[in-house]
Amino acid sequence: MNTKSYFFQSFAIVALALVAFIGFKQILPDKIFSETKLDSKNILIDSMLLESVADDSLSLDKDSIAKSEQALNGQKIVFDETEGIEFPAETFENYKGYQYLISFYEKLYQLEKNPQNKVRIAYYGDSMTDGDLIVQDVRTNYQERFGGNGVGFVPITSESAASRGSVKSTYSKNWKTQSYLNVKRPTSPFGVNGHVFFANDRSNSTWVQYEAGLNKYSTSLDNATLFYGRSSKIGKVNFIIGKDTLKKSLSPNSLVNTLKVSSGSLKAFKANFVQADSIPIYGFNFDNGSGVHVDNFSQRGNSGLPISMFNADVMRAFNNSLRYDLIILHYGTNVLNYGTKNYSWYEKGMTKTVNKIKESFPGVSILIVSTADKSTKYDLEMKTDSAVVPLMKAQKHYALETHAGFVNLYTLMGGDGSMIKWVDETPAKANKDYTHFNQRGAKAIGNLLYGQLNKGYEEYKALREKRDAEGTKPKPVRRAKPDSVSVTKDSV
């Protein structure tokens, strides 16, 4: 029996074990288990990742994958003009896709001309960005250059709340949380951060408290605004600010509703929810209304596939208020350990994810950040995991196919064996799991990411100014395509 057969046999055993557990649970005493009932039809635990592997990998032909890769390698990717601007041709090996970030770069250009404008970035990631790691450094770089104050959108509860320095939050333990990682059909639609929260306030007070962090450009909570969803029942929320209490009503009439805590800046406040248990609560936004703002939507264990479950109408309602210009997808950590180097199934799934983002946030630029290097022990020696490069290439491929920009984090941090160097050097920049960065390393990665994005922006400015000087008339927007590999809108 070959390796692939053993791989899928293992999945079958895990699935049978889960079914058996659910079956026995029905006849065993309830007290053996937690009070929350287990609904097998509503279990995700990023099972979308497992389902994609099981459904698609067996049907894939290694030869066809190799031929596809050969067709891309060495072929020039020639871009068609967008608003009279055309970036130089690229190759698949060095693909960055700045051409597809033009709308984002134009917003930065306008912000640079008018500091009162606003640019917003949503950064979706996994445990690599837990605790605002990497993201806070990207945010600081942008706010240092373009202005802006505040940490952006913050959820009600978070696994990393205690370790996050850019904003401090505490909350009561009786919040009911539903996440797109482990719930397929939420009671109410997920919010823009992939979560929805409910205040179980019938017997105990349900609250959340925020305090400004110590990070540069996040030393205050500016224009604190609550986001909540639709419900047939109204509720109340009491905001405690110092010695004052502001009592306000929740009117959940729309898909997404907002309630401003107060105008201006706060150092801290507490929100007590009253008779609001039926109202979906999403989180608070903190920004000063100008400059660049970067929201961190990290989720441990996420492959990126659950984003495809977003309700596009709800996301558009969020976007009416938040108005995103760039969405970053930074995944890979949780996709490397599935016994395969064939990631065509992941390409397929993430193409759905990117297309859902395009449907949900019309006109937004999209950036794919690849897996970083990861080391595994082979014959008592630590080496780059054999799955890293195949996954990185798959991520690059769906970035090209979906007309997204691309950051090759693997090569950006040094390529083969770089994680070993980051762990072993003094002071270390990565943890002994040879997978995750520490704070020092995360800052270095954040600076590298910003550096590549900013290089593209500087190139855009030069091309834009050349266009304006020559009086070039913008042509209709078209898509890029490699010389011999068709990458058209219809193929995505």
XYZ file of C-alpha atoms in Angstrom:
492
model
C 0.000 0.000 0.000
C 1.512 3.392 -0.944
C 1.896 6.486 1.236
C -1.212 8.146 -0.169
C -3.353 5.130 0.709
C -2.070 5.136 4.266
C -2.751 8.877 4.434
C -6.407 8.568 3.495
C -6.838 5.407 5.555
C -5.782 7.478 8.556
C -8.438 10.066 7.739
C -11.044 7.311 7.540
C -10.037 5.988 10.966
C -10.280 9.486 12.489
C -13.711 9.990 10.906
C -14.983 6.623 12.197
C -13.674 7.441 15.664
C -15.551 10.731 15.648
C -18.771 9.046 14.555
C -18.348 6.384 17.230
C -17.778 9.046 19.888
C -20.913 10.925 18.855
C -22.922 7.707 18.867
C -21.782 6.624 22.337
C -22.361 10.122 23.685
C -26.061 9.818 22.993
C -26.463 6.850 25.367
C -23.959 7.802 28.098
C -24.829 10.090 31.051
C -24.842 13.760 30.137
C -22.619 14.744 33.074
C -19.678 12.956 31.524
C -19.609 15.712 28.898
C -19.846 19.471 28.963
C -23.234 21.126 28.902
C -22.738 22.202 25.287
C -24.256 19.555 23.022
C -22.116 18.232 20.217
C -23.787 18.470 16.838
C -21.797 16.409 14.337
C -23.307 18.345 11.443
C -22.057 21.608 12.949
C -18.466 20.571 13.669
C -15.834 22.317 11.575
C -12.508 22.542 13.459
C -11.297 23.658 10.040
C -12.700 20.377 8.732
C -12.951 22.238 5.426
C -9.234 21.587 5.205
C -9.681 17.864 5.823
C -12.628 17.633 3.449
C -10.674 19.352 0.688
C -7.782 16.930 1.095
C -10.033 13.872 1.063
C -12.217 15.008 -1.843
C -9.621 16.359 -4.216
C -6.175 14.873 -3.673
C -6.980 11.354 -4.837
C -8.207 12.559 -8.195
C -5.158 14.670 -8.968
C -2.550 13.554 -11.446
C 1.062 14.279 -10.452
C 2.113 14.432 -14.090
C -0.472 17.104 -14.883
C 0.733 19.160 -11.908
C 4.343 18.880 -13.091
C 3.355 19.901 -16.625
C 1.396 22.877 -15.292
C 4.403 23.990 -13.274
C 6.721 23.614 -16.251
C 4.368 25.700 -18.355
C 4.501 28.517 -15.823
C 8.227 28.439 -15.087
C 10.174 30.740 -17.344
C 7.083 32.291 -18.945
C 6.797 36.053 -18.808
C 3.725 37.482 -17.117
C 2.880 40.547 -19.173
C 0.441 42.990 -17.609
C -2.196 44.975 -19.432
C -2.656 48.594 -18.483
C -4.794 49.601 -15.543
C -5.664 53.300 -15.590
C -2.806 53.911 -17.996
C -0.246 52.178 -15.777
C 1.595 48.976 -16.616
C 4.158 47.378 -14.317
C 7.111 45.590 -15.930
C 6.668 41.943 -16.950
C 7.436 39.321 -14.313
C 8.185 35.601 -14.198
C 6.346 33.020 -12.123
C 9.501 32.437 -10.065
C 9.640 36.091 -8.999
C 5.949 36.964 -9.159
C 4.835 39.830 -6.931
C 1.762 41.101 -8.768
C 2.083 44.804 -7.989
C -0.195 45.410 -10.969
C -3.108 44.001 -8.964
C -2.461 46.368 -6.058
C -2.913 49.518 -8.139
C -6.223 50.526 -6.538
C -4.616 50.215 -3.077
C -1.565 52.152 -4.168
C -3.729 54.895 -5.635
C -5.494 55.270 -2.263
C -2.102 55.624 -0.580
C -1.101 58.179 -3.202
C -4.236 60.228 -2.521
C -3.644 59.925 1.231
C -0.119 61.232 0.798
C -1.552 64.235 -1.039
C -4.382 64.709 1.476
C -3.598 63.565 5.051
C -7.280 63.732 5.984
C -8.037 60.757 3.755
C -8.220 57.217 5.107
C -6.830 53.845 3.972
C -7.837 50.564 5.604
C -6.273 47.099 5.527
C -7.748 43.817 6.772
C -5.042 41.310 7.720
C -6.389 37.738 7.954
C -4.008 35.180 9.378
C -3.418 32.172 11.600
C -1.242 31.708 14.705
C 1.592 33.553 12.959
C -0.299 36.808 13.637
C -1.672 35.800 17.046
C -1.384 38.562 19.645
C -1.026 41.132 16.854
C 2.443 39.815 15.988
C 3.656 40.918 12.546
C 0.452 42.914 11.971
C 1.265 45.518 14.621
C 4.592 46.125 12.894
C 3.016 46.482 9.457
C 0.528 48.890 11.064
C 3.242 50.929 12.762
C 5.225 51.258 9.538
C 2.216 52.556 7.637
C 1.120 54.930 10.405
C 4.683 56.211 10.765
C 4.692 57.264 7.120
C 1.077 58.061 6.288
C -0.442 58.980 9.644
C -3.244 57.321 11.559
C -3.826 56.325 15.169
C -5.544 53.257 16.574
C -5.498 49.465 16.410
C -8.631 49.152 14.272
C -11.258 46.450 14.780
C -10.970 44.357 17.961
C -13.200 41.354 18.789
C -15.122 40.889 22.033
C -13.104 37.887 23.195
C -9.842 36.478 21.910
C -7.477 33.602 22.670
C -4.593 36.048 22.570
C -6.150 38.942 24.515
C -3.767 38.500 27.457
C -0.679 38.529 25.252
C -1.617 41.415 22.984
C 0.221 44.640 23.742
C -1.341 46.954 21.159
C -4.657 46.949 23.046
C -5.577 45.438 26.409
C -8.915 43.693 26.820
C -10.619 41.650 29.505
C -14.095 40.182 29.466
C -16.579 38.144 31.488
C -16.495 34.383 31.080
C -20.144 34.006 30.116
C -19.871 35.217 26.515
C -21.130 32.695 23.975
C -18.708 32.645 21.035
C -19.192 31.131 17.597
C -16.239 30.984 15.216
C -16.008 30.144 11.530
C -13.315 27.669 12.506
C -15.661 25.317 14.375
C -19.243 26.250 13.445
C -20.752 25.755 10.001
C -24.159 27.338 10.647
C -23.919 30.146 13.219
C -26.982 31.420 15.055
C -26.376 34.765 13.328
C -23.910 35.511 10.499
C -20.230 35.781 11.315
C -18.750 39.238 11.532
C -15.877 40.570 9.468
C -13.447 38.873 11.872
C -15.093 35.449 11.434
C -16.762 35.460 14.853
C -20.102 36.316 16.418
C -20.640 36.799 20.155
C -23.756 36.645 22.326
C -24.124 38.115 25.809
C -25.460 35.462 28.196
C -26.673 38.192 30.530
C -29.879 36.679 31.934
C -28.294 35.500 35.188
C -24.868 37.201 35.258
C -23.456 40.470 34.021
C -21.817 40.171 30.598
C -19.117 42.706 29.931
C -15.964 43.582 28.033
C -13.348 46.138 28.956
C -10.714 47.780 26.769
C -7.643 49.781 27.657
C -5.295 51.509 25.242
C -1.968 49.759 24.721
C 1.556 51.081 24.906
C 2.472 50.590 21.244
C 3.277 53.645 19.203
C 0.152 55.115 17.584
C -2.182 53.047 19.817
C -1.948 54.903 23.122
C -5.617 55.920 22.957
C -8.950 54.426 21.951
C -10.194 56.821 19.273
C -13.834 57.082 18.190
C -14.713 53.801 19.941
C -17.589 52.260 17.976
C -19.550 49.073 18.674
C -20.564 46.827 15.742
C -23.555 44.518 16.198
C -25.997 42.583 14.045
C -29.695 42.098 13.411
C -32.221 40.795 15.951
C -35.952 40.948 16.583
C -35.339 42.141 20.153
C -33.751 45.336 21.397
C -31.180 45.536 24.162
C -29.096 47.953 26.160
C -25.459 48.617 26.864
C -23.971 50.698 29.646
C -20.582 52.275 28.964
C -18.540 52.989 32.083
C -15.932 55.665 31.424
C -14.063 56.631 34.550
C -16.697 57.601 37.086
C -19.368 58.210 34.439
C -21.907 55.723 33.031
C -23.491 56.259 29.630
C -26.670 54.219 29.101
C -27.489 53.528 25.471
C -29.965 51.388 23.545
C -29.159 48.773 20.934
C -31.416 48.972 17.879
C -30.596 45.832 15.845
C -32.594 46.710 12.735
C -29.946 46.275 10.041
C -27.587 43.481 9.034
C -24.786 45.461 10.647
C -25.368 48.301 13.105
C -22.965 50.715 14.776
C -23.079 52.571 18.081
C -20.461 55.162 18.971
C -19.307 55.036 22.591
C -18.130 58.629 22.500
C -16.358 60.986 20.140
C -12.699 61.681 20.639
C -10.128 59.653 22.551
C -10.462 57.407 25.579
C -7.861 55.638 27.658
C -10.223 52.882 28.793
C -13.895 51.945 29.123
C -16.111 49.046 30.134
C -19.255 47.917 28.298
C -21.973 46.103 30.247
C -24.623 44.436 28.059
C -28.162 44.308 29.449
C -30.989 42.119 28.068
C -28.972 41.745 24.876
C -28.601 37.967 24.737
C -30.385 37.659 21.366
C -28.322 40.341 19.639
C -25.209 39.290 17.676
C -22.246 41.336 18.894
C -19.159 41.636 16.687
C -16.618 43.924 18.332
C -15.344 47.494 18.605
C -13.429 49.657 16.171
C -10.820 52.175 17.244
C -9.374 54.668 14.766
C -8.909 58.416 14.554
C -10.591 58.716 11.152
C -7.568 59.509 8.985
C -4.344 57.878 7.890
C -3.846 54.111 7.653
C -5.613 51.553 9.831
C -4.866 47.831 9.900
C -7.269 45.297 11.435
C -5.827 42.039 12.734
C -8.188 39.104 12.107
C -5.986 36.269 13.337
C -7.344 32.820 14.207
C -5.249 29.940 15.473
C -5.642 26.738 13.473
C -7.066 28.471 10.402
C -6.182 27.406 6.857
C -7.979 30.340 5.232
C -10.668 28.101 3.723
C -13.401 29.040 6.261
C -13.461 32.592 4.858
C -15.362 31.108 1.908
C -18.338 30.738 4.290
C -18.694 34.491 4.787
C -22.112 35.984 4.132
C -21.355 38.431 1.322
C -24.290 40.706 2.205
C -23.084 41.043 5.792
C -19.526 41.689 4.655
C -20.696 44.416 2.284
C -22.588 45.965 5.199
C -19.383 45.976 7.244
C -17.528 47.450 4.297
C -20.010 50.311 4.055
C -18.619 51.484 7.382
C -15.023 50.272 7.326
C -14.231 50.652 3.592
C -11.288 48.322 3.007
C -8.654 49.071 0.373
C -6.451 45.990 0.834
C -7.134 42.520 2.216
C -4.156 40.367 3.170
C -4.411 36.572 3.443
C -1.510 35.131 5.425
C -1.892 31.350 5.808
C 0.038 28.121 5.459
C 1.147 27.095 8.953
C -1.815 24.737 9.369
C -1.641 23.315 5.845
C 1.846 21.831 5.943
C 1.223 18.719 8.035
C -1.217 16.651 5.993
C 1.117 14.049 4.492
C 1.039 15.448 0.979
C 3.139 17.685 -1.259
C 0.293 18.035 -3.735
C -1.556 21.243 -2.899
C -3.832 21.586 -5.917
C -6.772 20.896 -3.603
C -5.698 23.895 -1.511
C -5.398 26.066 -4.608
C -8.974 25.161 -5.454
C -10.250 25.941 -1.972
C -8.397 29.211 -1.628
C -9.548 30.333 -5.059
C -13.085 30.086 -3.629
C -11.927 32.094 -0.626
C -10.459 34.875 -2.778
C -13.546 34.971 -4.976
C -15.749 35.273 -1.868
C -13.637 38.227 -0.761
C -14.076 39.853 -4.168
C -17.833 39.335 -3.901
C -17.900 40.640 -0.336
C -15.586 43.641 -0.766
C -16.018 44.863 -4.356
C -12.960 46.539 -5.844
C -10.611 45.670 -2.987
C -6.974 44.767 -3.698
C -5.893 41.358 -2.401
C -2.453 40.254 -1.249
C -1.441 36.634 -0.613
C 1.386 36.046 1.885
C 2.940 32.599 1.522
C 4.020 30.148 4.175
C 7.238 30.975 5.941
C 10.079 28.498 6.156
C 9.545 25.660 8.620
C 12.079 23.071 9.748
C 11.545 19.365 10.440
C 13.974 16.726 11.655
C 15.152 14.309 8.946
C 17.642 11.621 10.039
C 18.475 13.564 13.213
C 19.118 16.776 11.240
C 16.862 19.820 11.072
C 16.054 20.802 7.486
C 13.409 22.825 5.640
C 10.219 20.776 5.646
C 9.735 19.078 2.280
C 6.207 20.473 2.009
C 7.174 24.145 2.320
C 8.203 24.812 -1.297
C 5.263 22.896 -2.887
C 2.818 24.818 -0.688
C 4.492 28.147 -1.441
C 4.242 27.457 -5.188
C 0.569 26.541 -4.843
C -0.069 29.803 -2.993
C 1.746 31.727 -5.701
C -0.282 29.943 -8.343
C -3.685 30.838 -6.891
C -2.462 34.394 -6.295
C -1.688 34.672 -10.016
C -4.902 32.921 -11.043
C -7.057 35.223 -8.895
C -5.202 38.429 -9.819
C -3.782 39.040 -6.352
C -0.448 40.414 -5.244
C 1.997 37.968 -3.692
C 4.668 38.010 -0.985
C 6.953 34.992 -0.971
C 7.655 34.944 2.749
C 9.757 31.798 2.404
C 12.345 33.492 0.170
C 11.931 36.879 1.860
C 13.191 35.456 5.157
C 16.120 33.687 3.478
C 14.805 30.553 1.741
C 16.077 27.047 2.396
C 17.205 26.491 5.988
C 16.400 30.063 7.042
C 14.137 29.037 9.940
C 17.044 27.125 11.499
C 19.153 30.300 11.360
C 16.337 32.393 12.854
C 16.009 29.930 15.764
C 19.714 29.357 16.407
C 21.084 32.884 16.046
C 21.636 35.116 19.089
C 19.340 36.752 19.901
C 16.851 34.289 18.426
C 14.082 35.478 16.127
C 11.961 32.298 16.153
C 10.793 29.696 18.648
C 12.143 26.196 19.195
C 9.149 24.711 17.346
C 10.956 25.912 14.190
C 7.615 27.269 12.961
C 6.619 30.436 14.801
C 8.438 33.737 15.185
C 9.011 35.403 18.533
C 8.383 39.129 18.980
C 11.798 40.041 17.603
C 11.300 37.853 14.554
C 7.728 39.021 14.053
C 8.934 42.607 13.948
C 11.543 41.654 11.347
C 8.867 39.898 9.249
C 6.513 42.870 9.572
C 9.269 45.157 8.345
C 10.052 42.837 5.421
C 6.376 42.688 4.396
C 6.029 46.449 4.581
C 9.277 46.825 2.666
C 8.004 44.791 -0.290
C 4.630 46.553 -0.308
C 6.310 49.930 -0.101
C 8.715 49.077 -2.921
C 5.677 48.379 -5.100
C 4.166 51.691 -4.029
C 7.296 53.631 -4.941
C 7.308 51.954 -8.358
C 3.632 52.851 -8.723
C 4.308 56.501 -7.925
C 7.043 56.647 -10.566
C 4.797 55.041 -13.182
C 1.889 57.309 -12.245
C 3.949 60.456 -12.447
C 5.358 59.323 -15.804
C 1.809 58.724 -17.049
C 0.693 62.154 -15.875
C 3.731 63.855 -17.415
C 3.101 62.193 -20.769
C -0.636 62.840 -20.585
C -1.400 59.159 -21.188
C -5.090 58.483 -21.444
C -6.100 55.539 -19.227
C -7.330 52.474 -21.085
C -10.173 50.206 -19.926
C -9.140 47.835 -17.130
C -7.948 44.451 -18.429
C -6.246 41.503 -16.811
C -2.713 40.180 -16.941
C -1.770 36.922 -18.592
C 1.453 34.974 -19.047
C 2.767 34.670 -22.616
C 1.662 31.069 -23.043
C -0.507 30.420 -20.008
C -4.013 31.818 -20.172
C -5.021 33.622 -16.986
C -8.187 35.429 -17.896
C -11.136 36.582 -15.842
C -13.210 33.633 -17.055
C -10.612 31.125 -15.888
C -10.739 32.262 -12.284
